[in-house]
Amino acid sequence: MEGWPYNGLTMKELLKNLIQAETTSEKGEIAAAEVISVEFQRSGIDSGIDNWDQTRANIVAHIKSAGSRAGLLFACHLDVVGPGEAPWKHPPFTAVESDGKIYGRGSVDMKGGTTAAVTAIRRIVDSGVKLQGDIIFAAVAGEETDSVGARRFVHDKGRLPGLAGVVIPEPTDFEIVTAHRGMLWLEVTTKGKAAHSSAPRLGVNAINSMRLILNELNSYEIKVEPHKLLGACSMSVNIIAGGKTMNVVPDKCSIGIDIRTIPGQDHQAIIADLQKILDKLRTGNKQFEASVSVRRQVKSMETDCSSEFVQDFCSVVGTDKTKAVGYTTDGPYFASLGGPVVIFGPGKPHLCHKPAEYIDISDLEKGVEYYKNIILKFLT
Ligand SMILES: [Zn+2]
């Protein structure tokens, strides 16, 4: 909003500074955490930065209240994916404003939502309204890679009050998302024995061993009834690597498998199933050697749509519709704190991770209004 009476950053400048902080996994989150800390300070809000490995950071602000109602947690992530190979019309980390939009990596996922949440919290605090429940704001590291920041945050949950609910300001274009699938990334590696390939019988070809596994996976199906909102579990082999030189029998080959799971599925059971396939291949072939390891996993998430939190949230937004999505978030980690989790924020989800990512400035303002109304609904 032009002319908003702050000497501090305007909302647009906050978003631009966050984009310019370039929080890829290489650079880390510390610069963005500092931007938010300064921004909160302008409204007299103290925040704490949890900093590790030099560049990694979470930031948490806790606005205390009379405490007669349960609190509300806004859970954001600071990191972004890299800009990718495709050319960008506007450089990804300069935060160019044009035609009512701000362009840049992270503008949608999720520095736009983070900006709207920080701004809404500032405006509530500056208005002097008496809160009956605490606001907790967290923006964490590593959501796009290994959820390290979310895990650090929930690990230290003792200091948190009871929660009425958790709002994740990821871009949903203001749709209320209450469920998503889980993710299980597995690496399967075969071991062989190197030999000069003029005499391949002297070696064990790890690529041949992998071929046996791929043949098995071709007909393998994870047995589970489709979920009523999220549909089926899916599996896709997306990486293969093996062999180094044209004249050497390869002694190692590995594949990466992306499995998307639905509520009720046990990740351990899927791994055990896969292990059985490897054991079976080993029984028929003593030279066959393979192992499976977990590269990353995120649980699925399902919030009860009939819960009071979701119902009240819907009434603030003015809809009775909730939605399930295919992508994952840090939501399951925050759900472990005990409050129902809703994903809701500004920005078009299809622009996530794309070149020319942008957010409409009008959506930022809309986001601030929704978040303010949500705070007033649950905490006053
Ligand atoms: Zn995100």
mmCIF file of C-alpha atoms and ligand atoms in Angstrom:
data_model
loop_
_atom_site.group_PDB
_atom_site.id
_atom_site.type_symbol
_atom_site.label_atom_id
_atom_site.label_comp_id
_atom_site.label_asym_id
_atom_site.label_seq_id
_atom_site.Cartn_x
_atom_site.Cartn_y
_atom_site.Cartn_z
ATOM 1 C CA MET A 1 0.000 0.000 0.000
ATOM 2 C CA GLU A 2 1.552 3.327 -1.048
ATOM 3 C CA GLY A 3 1.852 5.845 1.722
ATOM 4 C CA TRP A 4 1.597 3.278 4.498
ATOM 5 C CA PRO A 5 2.877 5.235 7.478
ATOM 6 C CA TYR A 6 6.092 3.383 8.246
ATOM 7 C CA ASN A 7 9.585 4.771 8.207
ATOM 8 C CA GLY A 8 10.612 1.161 7.684
ATOM 9 C CA LEU A 9 10.594 -0.869 4.528
ATOM 10 C CA THR A 10 7.446 -0.930 2.497
ATOM 11 C CA MET A 11 6.120 -4.369 1.801
ATOM 12 C CA LYS A 12 7.492 -4.356 -1.747
ATOM 13 C CA GLU A 13 10.958 -3.393 -0.524
ATOM 14 C CA LEU A 14 10.861 -6.209 2.024
ATOM 15 C CA LEU A 15 10.098 -8.735 -0.714
ATOM 16 C CA LYS A 16 12.811 -7.300 -2.966
ATOM 17 C CA ASN A 17 15.377 -7.487 -0.173
ATOM 18 C CA LEU A 18 14.402 -11.094 0.511
ATOM 19 C CA ILE A 19 14.764 -12.039 -3.175
ATOM 20 C CA GLN A 20 18.145 -10.245 -3.330
ATOM 21 C CA ALA A 21 19.289 -12.269 -0.306
ATOM 22 C CA GLU A 22 19.670 -15.158 -2.822
ATOM 23 C CA THR A 23 18.966 -17.981 -0.406
ATOM 24 C CA THR A 24 19.960 -20.937 -2.574
ATOM 25 C CA SER A 25 21.398 -24.002 -0.893
ATOM 26 C CA GLU A 26 24.882 -22.755 -1.853
ATOM 27 C CA LYS A 27 24.499 -19.349 -0.188
ATOM 28 C CA GLY A 28 22.320 -20.305 2.786
ATOM 29 C CA GLU A 29 19.573 -18.388 4.564
ATOM 30 C CA ILE A 30 21.397 -16.036 6.936
ATOM 31 C CA ALA A 31 21.029 -12.870 4.815
ATOM 32 C CA ALA A 32 17.253 -13.316 4.531
ATOM 33 C CA ALA A 33 16.926 -14.013 8.264
ATOM 34 C CA GLU A 34 18.703 -10.713 8.946
ATOM 35 C CA VAL A 35 16.376 -8.824 6.587
ATOM 36 C CA ILE A 36 13.336 -10.142 8.497
ATOM 37 C CA SER A 37 14.927 -9.450 11.888
ATOM 38 C CA VAL A 38 15.472 -5.794 10.965
ATOM 39 C CA GLU A 39 11.955 -5.542 9.557
ATOM 40 C CA PHE A 40 10.382 -6.905 12.774
ATOM 41 C CA GLN A 41 12.584 -4.605 14.844
ATOM 42 C CA ARG A 42 10.924 -1.604 13.203
ATOM 43 C CA SER A 43 7.748 -2.588 15.045
ATOM 44 C CA GLY A 44 9.647 -3.365 18.242
ATOM 45 C CA ILE A 45 9.282 -7.128 17.660
ATOM 46 C CA ASP A 46 12.257 -9.145 18.894
ATOM 47 C CA SER A 47 13.270 -12.194 16.944
ATOM 48 C CA GLY A 48 15.941 -14.822 17.338
ATOM 49 C CA ILE A 49 18.162 -16.120 14.565
ATOM 50 C CA ASP A 50 19.346 -19.688 14.903
ATOM 51 C CA ASN A 51 22.524 -19.814 12.822
ATOM 52 C CA TRP A 52 24.641 -22.911 12.070
ATOM 53 C CA ASP A 53 27.247 -24.054 9.533
ATOM 54 C CA GLN A 54 28.138 -20.372 8.929
ATOM 55 C CA THR A 55 25.400 -19.651 6.396
ATOM 56 C CA ARG A 56 22.371 -21.678 7.478
ATOM 57 C CA ALA A 57 19.649 -19.982 9.509
ATOM 58 C CA ASN A 58 16.140 -20.104 10.949
ATOM 59 C CA ILE A 59 14.428 -17.026 12.357
ATOM 60 C CA VAL A 60 11.709 -17.128 14.998
ATOM 61 C CA ALA A 61 9.646 -14.287 16.460
ATOM 62 C CA HIS A 62 7.286 -14.889 19.358
ATOM 63 C CA ILE A 63 4.698 -12.189 20.071
ATOM 64 C CA LYS A 64 3.412 -12.909 23.551
ATOM 65 C CA SER A 65 -0.166 -12.228 24.621
ATOM 66 C CA ALA A 66 -2.373 -12.462 27.708
ATOM 67 C CA GLY A 67 -2.331 -16.145 26.793
ATOM 68 C CA SER A 68 -6.003 -16.965 27.350
ATOM 69 C CA ARG A 69 -6.302 -18.495 23.875
ATOM 70 C CA ALA A 70 -4.126 -20.973 22.007
ATOM 71 C CA GLY A 71 -1.501 -19.471 19.706
ATOM 72 C CA LEU A 72 -1.108 -19.261 15.952
ATOM 73 C CA LEU A 73 2.062 -20.301 14.134
ATOM 74 C CA PHE A 74 3.040 -18.885 10.738
ATOM 75 C CA ALA A 75 5.583 -21.330 9.323
ATOM 76 C CA CYS A 76 7.586 -20.154 6.293
ATOM 77 C CA HIS A 77 10.796 -21.275 4.606
ATOM 78 C CA LEU A 78 13.678 -18.956 3.704
ATOM 79 C CA ASP A 79 15.440 -21.041 1.069
ATOM 80 C CA VAL A 80 14.799 -21.148 -2.658
ATOM 81 C CA VAL A 81 15.727 -23.510 -5.460
ATOM 82 C CA GLY A 82 18.448 -22.391 -7.862
ATOM 83 C CA PRO A 83 17.574 -20.360 -10.977
ATOM 84 C CA GLY A 84 18.047 -23.344 -13.320
ATOM 85 C CA GLU A 85 19.555 -23.410 -16.802
ATOM 86 C CA ALA A 86 16.847 -21.576 -18.778
ATOM 87 C CA PRO A 87 17.464 -17.878 -19.396
ATOM 88 C CA TRP A 88 15.542 -15.331 -17.301
ATOM 89 C CA LYS A 89 14.218 -12.103 -18.870
ATOM 90 C CA HIS A 90 14.887 -10.313 -15.559
ATOM 91 C CA PRO A 91 17.897 -11.630 -13.629
ATOM 92 C CA PRO A 92 16.630 -14.030 -10.926
ATOM 93 C CA PHE A 93 18.041 -12.230 -7.881
ATOM 94 C CA THR A 94 17.637 -8.550 -8.761
ATOM 95 C CA ALA A 95 13.895 -8.385 -7.930
ATOM 96 C CA VAL A 96 12.717 -6.301 -10.884
ATOM 97 C CA GLU A 97 9.329 -4.605 -10.533
ATOM 98 C CA SER A 98 7.343 -4.329 -13.756
ATOM 99 C CA ASP A 99 3.622 -4.206 -14.704
ATOM 100 C CA GLY A 100 2.429 -4.588 -11.123
ATOM 101 C CA LYS A 101 4.587 -7.675 -10.588
ATOM 102 C CA ILE A 102 7.825 -8.419 -8.778
ATOM 103 C CA TYR A 103 10.033 -10.890 -10.635
ATOM 104 C CA GLY A 104 12.642 -13.111 -9.071
ATOM 105 C CA ARG A 105 13.519 -16.520 -7.710
ATOM 106 C CA GLY A 106 11.465 -17.024 -4.570
ATOM 107 C CA SER A 107 8.929 -14.271 -5.320
ATOM 108 C CA VAL A 108 6.233 -16.971 -5.256
ATOM 109 C CA ASP A 109 7.927 -19.854 -3.426
ATOM 110 C CA MET A 110 7.753 -18.493 -0.799
ATOM 111 C CA LYS A 111 9.121 -15.043 -0.147
ATOM 112 C CA GLY A 112 5.834 -13.463 -1.257
ATOM 113 C CA GLY A 113 3.881 -15.346 1.409
ATOM 114 C CA THR A 114 6.630 -14.700 3.951
ATOM 115 C CA THR A 115 6.522 -10.968 3.176
ATOM 116 C CA ALA A 116 2.731 -10.930 3.556
ATOM 117 C CA ALA A 117 2.919 -12.762 6.903
ATOM 118 C CA VAL A 118 5.659 -10.480 8.311
ATOM 119 C CA THR A 119 3.739 -7.395 7.155
ATOM 120 C CA ALA A 120 0.429 -8.625 8.611
ATOM 121 C CA ILE A 121 2.090 -9.350 11.963
ATOM 122 C CA ARG A 122 3.727 -5.900 11.999
ATOM 123 C CA ARG A 123 0.457 -4.161 11.207
ATOM 124 C CA ILE A 124 -1.374 -6.094 13.954
ATOM 125 C CA VAL A 125 1.337 -5.238 16.494
ATOM 126 C CA ASP A 126 1.490 -1.589 15.380
ATOM 127 C CA SER A 127 -2.300 -1.272 15.661
ATOM 128 C CA GLY A 128 -2.010 -2.002 19.390
ATOM 129 C CA VAL A 129 -4.882 -4.533 19.299
ATOM 130 C CA LYS A 130 -4.918 -6.744 22.417
ATOM 131 C CA LEU A 131 -4.106 -10.333 21.516
ATOM 132 C CA GLN A 132 -5.521 -13.211 23.572
ATOM 133 C CA GLY A 133 -3.160 -15.764 22.067
ATOM 134 C CA ASP A 134 0.487 -15.678 20.963
ATOM 135 C CA ILE A 135 1.654 -15.219 17.390
ATOM 136 C CA ILE A 136 4.695 -17.294 16.525
ATOM 137 C CA PHE A 137 6.464 -16.594 13.256
ATOM 138 C CA ALA A 138 9.074 -19.037 12.014
ATOM 139 C CA ALA A 139 10.970 -18.988 8.736
ATOM 140 C CA VAL A 140 13.219 -21.982 8.368
ATOM 141 C CA ALA A 141 16.121 -23.251 6.289
ATOM 142 C CA GLY A 142 16.351 -26.046 3.780
ATOM 143 C CA GLU A 143 12.726 -26.778 2.872
ATOM 144 C CA GLU A 144 13.752 -27.408 -0.735
ATOM 145 C CA THR A 145 16.532 -29.830 0.184
ATOM 146 C CA ASP A 146 16.292 -31.752 3.458
ATOM 147 C CA SER A 147 13.934 -29.891 5.843
ATOM 148 C CA VAL A 148 16.863 -29.341 8.201
ATOM 149 C CA GLY A 149 15.434 -26.029 9.457
ATOM 150 C CA ALA A 150 11.948 -27.391 10.175
ATOM 151 C CA ARG A 151 13.474 -30.318 12.044
ATOM 152 C CA ARG A 152 15.611 -27.967 14.172
ATOM 153 C CA PHE A 153 12.583 -25.788 14.911
ATOM 154 C CA VAL A 154 10.238 -28.580 16.030
ATOM 155 C CA HIS A 155 13.005 -30.304 17.980
ATOM 156 C CA ASP A 156 12.950 -27.402 20.440
ATOM 157 C CA LYS A 157 9.163 -27.229 20.791
ATOM 158 C CA GLY A 158 9.163 -26.896 24.600
ATOM 159 C CA ARG A 159 9.122 -23.099 24.377
ATOM 160 C CA LEU A 160 5.973 -23.007 22.233
ATOM 161 C CA PRO A 161 2.461 -22.429 23.598
ATOM 162 C CA GLY A 162 -0.468 -24.669 22.678
ATOM 163 C CA LEU A 163 -1.444 -23.980 19.072
ATOM 164 C CA ALA A 164 -4.886 -23.305 17.647
ATOM 165 C CA GLY A 165 -3.338 -23.999 14.292
ATOM 166 C CA VAL A 166 -0.458 -23.579 11.860
ATOM 167 C CA VAL A 167 -0.578 -21.463 8.701
ATOM 168 C CA ILE A 168 1.978 -22.222 5.983
ATOM 169 C CA PRO A 169 2.106 -19.225 3.605
ATOM 170 C CA GLU A 170 3.145 -21.271 0.556
ATOM 171 C CA PRO A 171 1.650 -20.111 -2.753
ATOM 172 C CA THR A 172 -1.804 -21.658 -3.149
ATOM 173 C CA ASP A 173 -3.382 -18.698 -4.963
ATOM 174 C CA PHE A 174 -5.529 -18.318 -1.831
ATOM 175 C CA GLU A 175 -6.945 -21.819 -1.982
ATOM 176 C CA ILE A 176 -7.001 -23.659 1.346
ATOM 177 C CA VAL A 177 -4.808 -26.748 1.126
ATOM 178 C CA THR A 178 -5.239 -29.351 3.872
ATOM 179 C CA ALA A 179 -3.589 -32.440 2.410
ATOM 180 C CA HIS A 180 -0.597 -33.468 0.373
ATOM 181 C CA ARG A 181 1.220 -36.647 -0.502
ATOM 182 C CA GLY A 182 4.454 -37.707 1.130
ATOM 183 C CA MET A 183 7.778 -38.233 -0.567
ATOM 184 C CA LEU A 184 10.259 -41.049 -0.280
ATOM 185 C CA TRP A 185 13.486 -40.745 -2.258
ATOM 186 C CA LEU A 186 15.454 -43.971 -2.404
ATOM 187 C CA GLU A 187 18.835 -44.736 -3.857
ATOM 188 C CA VAL A 188 19.516 -48.287 -4.956
ATOM 189 C CA THR A 189 23.142 -49.160 -5.631
ATOM 190 C CA THR A 190 24.574 -52.300 -7.193
ATOM 191 C CA LYS A 191 28.157 -53.345 -6.652
ATOM 192 C CA GLY A 192 30.212 -55.329 -9.098
ATOM 193 C CA LYS A 193 33.848 -56.041 -9.813
ATOM 194 C CA ALA A 194 35.918 -53.975 -12.194
ATOM 195 C CA ALA A 195 37.820 -55.748 -14.981
ATOM 196 C CA HIS A 196 39.254 -54.934 -18.371
ATOM 197 C CA SER A 197 36.328 -55.116 -20.723
ATOM 198 C CA SER A 198 38.280 -57.151 -23.260
ATOM 199 C CA ALA A 199 37.693 -59.969 -20.754
ATOM 200 C CA PRO A 200 34.352 -59.092 -19.131
ATOM 201 C CA ARG A 201 33.970 -62.544 -17.597
ATOM 202 C CA LEU A 202 36.692 -61.637 -15.106
ATOM 203 C CA GLY A 203 34.506 -58.910 -13.641
ATOM 204 C CA VAL A 204 30.970 -58.461 -12.344
ATOM 205 C CA ASN A 205 29.048 -55.844 -14.296
ATOM 206 C CA ALA A 206 27.140 -53.559 -11.905
ATOM 207 C CA ILE A 207 25.023 -52.213 -14.773
ATOM 208 C CA ASN A 208 23.887 -55.753 -15.593
ATOM 209 C CA SER A 209 22.878 -56.183 -11.957
ATOM 210 C CA MET A 210 20.940 -52.937 -12.123
ATOM 211 C CA ARG A 211 19.178 -54.150 -15.256
ATOM 212 C CA LEU A 212 17.790 -57.074 -13.230
ATOM 213 C CA ILE A 213 16.441 -54.643 -10.651
ATOM 214 C CA LEU A 214 14.901 -52.355 -13.282
ATOM 215 C CA ASN A 215 13.183 -55.357 -14.863
ATOM 216 C CA GLU A 216 11.666 -56.238 -11.479
ATOM 217 C CA LEU A 217 10.607 -52.635 -10.822
ATOM 218 C CA ASN A 218 8.876 -52.540 -14.194
ATOM 219 C CA SER A 219 6.232 -54.931 -12.951
ATOM 220 C CA TYR A 220 6.352 -53.833 -9.294
ATOM 221 C CA GLU A 221 3.356 -52.052 -7.886
ATOM 222 C CA ILE A 222 3.047 -50.589 -4.403
ATOM 223 C CA LYS A 223 -0.147 -52.107 -3.081
ATOM 224 C CA VAL A 224 -2.331 -49.443 -1.507
ATOM 225 C CA GLU A 225 -5.907 -48.269 -2.008
ATOM 226 C CA PRO A 226 -6.000 -44.803 -3.591
ATOM 227 C CA HIS A 227 -6.726 -41.969 -1.132
ATOM 228 C CA LYS A 228 -10.061 -40.201 -1.572
ATOM 229 C CA LEU A 229 -8.423 -36.774 -1.999
ATOM 230 C CA LEU A 230 -4.843 -37.522 -3.030
ATOM 231 C CA GLY A 231 -5.332 -40.408 -5.427
ATOM 232 C CA ALA A 232 -2.733 -43.121 -5.863
ATOM 233 C CA CYS A 233 0.797 -43.631 -4.650
ATOM 234 C CA SER A 234 3.286 -43.196 -7.493
ATOM 235 C CA MET A 235 6.800 -44.333 -8.237
ATOM 236 C CA SER A 236 9.308 -43.171 -10.843
ATOM 237 C CA VAL A 237 12.969 -44.026 -11.463
ATOM 238 C CA ASN A 238 14.492 -40.619 -12.219
ATOM 239 C CA ILE A 239 18.263 -40.969 -11.946
ATOM 240 C CA ILE A 240 20.699 -43.578 -13.201
ATOM 241 C CA ALA A 241 24.465 -43.481 -12.981
ATOM 242 C CA GLY A 242 27.031 -46.166 -13.626
ATOM 243 C CA GLY A 243 30.291 -46.800 -15.369
ATOM 244 C CA LYS A 244 33.174 -44.419 -15.955
ATOM 245 C CA THR A 245 35.248 -45.624 -18.827
ATOM 246 C CA MET A 246 34.572 -47.344 -22.141
ATOM 247 C CA ASN A 247 37.019 -50.173 -21.500
ATOM 248 C CA VAL A 248 36.318 -51.029 -17.866
ATOM 249 C CA VAL A 249 33.547 -53.295 -16.561
ATOM 250 C CA PRO A 250 31.645 -51.006 -14.144
ATOM 251 C CA ASP A 251 31.828 -51.889 -10.456
ATOM 252 C CA LYS A 252 29.051 -49.551 -9.391
ATOM 253 C CA CYS A 253 25.670 -48.427 -10.635
ATOM 254 C CA SER A 254 22.952 -46.526 -8.854
ATOM 255 C CA ILE A 255 19.423 -45.336 -9.459
ATOM 256 C CA GLY A 256 17.285 -42.729 -7.725
ATOM 257 C CA ILE A 257 13.614 -43.561 -7.191
ATOM 258 C CA ASP A 258 11.007 -40.921 -6.321
ATOM 259 C CA ILE A 259 7.998 -42.433 -4.552
ATOM 260 C CA ARG A 260 5.020 -40.229 -3.632
ATOM 261 C CA THR A 261 3.059 -41.697 -0.755
ATOM 262 C CA ILE A 262 -0.439 -41.182 0.629
ATOM 263 C CA PRO A 263 -1.689 -40.997 4.244
ATOM 264 C CA GLY A 264 -1.670 -44.368 5.970
ATOM 265 C CA GLN A 265 1.337 -45.659 4.039
ATOM 266 C CA ASP A 266 4.373 -46.752 5.990
ATOM 267 C CA HIS A 267 7.645 -45.685 4.338
ATOM 268 C CA GLN A 268 9.496 -48.448 6.202
ATOM 269 C CA ALA A 269 7.192 -51.072 4.670
ATOM 270 C CA ILE A 270 7.955 -49.809 1.159
ATOM 271 C CA ILE A 271 11.690 -50.036 1.841
ATOM 272 C CA ALA A 272 11.249 -53.564 3.219
ATOM 273 C CA ASP A 273 9.341 -54.543 0.061
ATOM 274 C CA LEU A 274 12.156 -53.270 -2.104
ATOM 275 C CA GLN A 275 14.684 -55.109 0.032
ATOM 276 C CA LYS A 276 12.739 -58.323 -0.613
ATOM 277 C CA ILE A 277 13.166 -57.831 -4.358
ATOM 278 C CA LEU A 278 16.917 -57.403 -3.878
ATOM 279 C CA ASP A 279 17.059 -60.498 -1.635
ATOM 280 C CA LYS A 280 15.209 -62.549 -4.261
ATOM 281 C CA LEU A 281 17.670 -61.506 -6.984
ATOM 282 C CA ARG A 282 20.564 -62.355 -4.712
ATOM 283 C CA THR A 283 19.208 -65.859 -4.077
ATOM 284 C CA GLY A 284 19.370 -66.670 -7.771
ATOM 285 C CA ASN A 285 22.743 -65.039 -8.340
ATOM 286 C CA LYS A 286 25.567 -65.060 -5.823
ATOM 287 C CA GLN A 287 27.429 -62.316 -7.698
ATOM 288 C CA PHE A 288 24.499 -59.961 -7.356
ATOM 289 C CA GLU A 289 25.066 -57.325 -4.678
ATOM 290 C CA ALA A 290 22.731 -54.399 -4.060
ATOM 291 C CA SER A 291 21.623 -52.086 -1.287
ATOM 292 C CA VAL A 292 18.932 -49.496 -0.761
ATOM 293 C CA SER A 293 19.208 -46.254 1.200
ATOM 294 C CA VAL A 294 16.934 -43.304 1.944
ATOM 295 C CA ARG A 295 18.029 -40.029 0.358
ATOM 296 C CA ARG A 296 15.146 -37.960 1.686
ATOM 297 C CA GLN A 297 11.664 -38.435 3.042
ATOM 298 C CA VAL A 298 8.733 -36.217 3.920
ATOM 299 C CA LYS A 299 5.573 -37.645 5.357
ATOM 300 C CA SER A 300 2.191 -37.077 3.784
ATOM 301 C CA MET A 301 -0.135 -34.583 5.430
ATOM 302 C CA GLU A 302 -3.847 -34.668 6.073
ATOM 303 C CA THR A 303 -5.619 -32.121 8.254
ATOM 304 C CA ASP A 304 -9.148 -32.909 9.413
ATOM 305 C CA CYS A 305 -11.374 -30.598 7.341
ATOM 306 C CA SER A 306 -14.167 -30.822 9.878
ATOM 307 C CA SER A 307 -11.915 -29.441 12.639
ATOM 308 C CA GLU A 308 -12.898 -26.120 14.171
ATOM 309 C CA PHE A 309 -9.649 -24.540 12.962
ATOM 310 C CA VAL A 310 -10.261 -25.425 9.315
ATOM 311 C CA GLN A 311 -13.926 -24.446 9.525
ATOM 312 C CA ASP A 312 -13.092 -21.055 11.069
ATOM 313 C CA PHE A 313 -10.246 -20.562 8.595
ATOM 314 C CA CYS A 314 -12.693 -21.186 5.724
ATOM 315 C CA SER A 315 -15.126 -18.647 7.167
ATOM 316 C CA VAL A 316 -12.398 -15.960 7.276
ATOM 317 C CA VAL A 317 -11.421 -16.666 3.671
ATOM 318 C CA GLY A 318 -15.062 -16.839 2.631
ATOM 319 C CA THR A 319 -15.131 -20.318 1.124
ATOM 320 C CA ASP A 320 -16.195 -23.798 2.125
ATOM 321 C CA LYS A 321 -13.722 -25.492 -0.217
ATOM 322 C CA THR A 322 -10.455 -27.101 0.794
ATOM 323 C CA LYS A 323 -8.000 -28.797 -1.505
ATOM 324 C CA ALA A 324 -5.367 -31.533 -1.715
ATOM 325 C CA VAL A 325 -2.174 -31.094 -3.772
ATOM 326 C CA GLY A 326 0.562 -33.254 -5.246
ATOM 327 C CA TYR A 327 3.653 -31.423 -3.955
ATOM 328 C CA THR A 328 5.060 -31.700 -0.433
ATOM 329 C CA THR A 329 5.865 -29.082 2.212
ATOM 330 C CA ASP A 330 7.387 -28.930 5.688
ATOM 331 C CA GLY A 331 3.758 -29.211 6.916
ATOM 332 C CA PRO A 332 4.113 -32.703 8.442
ATOM 333 C CA TYR A 333 6.970 -31.451 10.667
ATOM 334 C CA PHE A 334 4.845 -28.558 11.918
ATOM 335 C CA ALA A 335 1.831 -30.888 12.325
ATOM 336 C CA SER A 336 3.948 -32.799 14.850
ATOM 337 C CA LEU A 337 3.606 -29.755 17.142
ATOM 338 C CA GLY A 338 -0.030 -30.740 17.643
ATOM 339 C CA GLY A 339 -1.974 -27.998 15.845
ATOM 340 C CA PRO A 340 -3.911 -28.522 12.616
ATOM 341 C CA VAL A 341 -1.994 -27.300 9.560
ATOM 342 C CA VAL A 342 -3.380 -25.284 6.670
ATOM 343 C CA ILE A 343 -1.369 -24.221 3.611
ATOM 344 C CA PHE A 344 -2.633 -20.898 2.322
ATOM 345 C CA GLY A 345 -0.892 -18.017 0.608
ATOM 346 C CA PRO A 346 -0.472 -15.608 -2.286
ATOM 347 C CA GLY A 347 1.009 -16.515 -5.654
ATOM 348 C CA LYS A 348 0.347 -18.912 -8.509
ATOM 349 C CA PRO A 349 1.624 -22.367 -7.580
ATOM 350 C CA HIS A 350 2.457 -23.242 -11.206
ATOM 351 C CA LEU A 351 5.224 -20.565 -11.159
ATOM 352 C CA CYS A 352 7.167 -22.361 -8.404
ATOM 353 C CA HIS A 353 10.711 -23.367 -9.452
ATOM 354 C CA LYS A 354 10.164 -21.894 -12.953
ATOM 355 C CA PRO A 355 12.206 -19.258 -14.766
ATOM 356 C CA ALA A 356 10.442 -15.854 -14.756
ATOM 357 C CA GLU A 357 8.858 -16.587 -11.381
ATOM 358 C CA TYR A 358 6.846 -13.527 -10.311
ATOM 359 C CA ILE A 359 4.157 -12.404 -7.889
ATOM 360 C CA ASP A 360 1.415 -9.833 -8.443
ATOM 361 C CA ILE A 361 1.813 -6.972 -5.978
ATOM 362 C CA SER A 362 -1.975 -6.914 -5.539
ATOM 363 C CA ASP A 363 -1.761 -10.531 -4.296
ATOM 364 C CA LEU A 364 0.725 -9.494 -1.615
ATOM 365 C CA GLU A 365 -1.746 -6.924 -0.291
ATOM 366 C CA LYS A 366 -4.546 -9.485 -0.417
ATOM 367 C CA GLY A 367 -2.350 -11.896 1.527
ATOM 368 C CA VAL A 368 -1.698 -9.305 4.231
ATOM 369 C CA GLU A 369 -5.444 -8.671 4.625
ATOM 370 C CA TYR A 370 -6.227 -12.408 4.886
ATOM 371 C CA TYR A 371 -3.451 -13.008 7.434
ATOM 372 C CA LYS A 372 -4.537 -9.996 9.515
ATOM 373 C CA ASN A 373 -8.118 -11.272 9.536
ATOM 374 C CA ILE A 374 -6.951 -14.778 10.443
ATOM 375 C CA ILE A 375 -4.926 -13.394 13.370
ATOM 376 C CA LEU A 376 -7.916 -11.335 14.549
ATOM 377 C CA LYS A 377 -10.260 -14.346 14.204
ATOM 378 C CA PHE A 378 -8.148 -16.751 16.237
ATOM 379 C CA LEU A 379 -6.324 -14.475 18.658
ATOM 380 C CA THR A 380 -8.745 -11.733 19.712
HETATM 381 ZN ZN ZN B 1 7.922 -23.547 -0.890
#
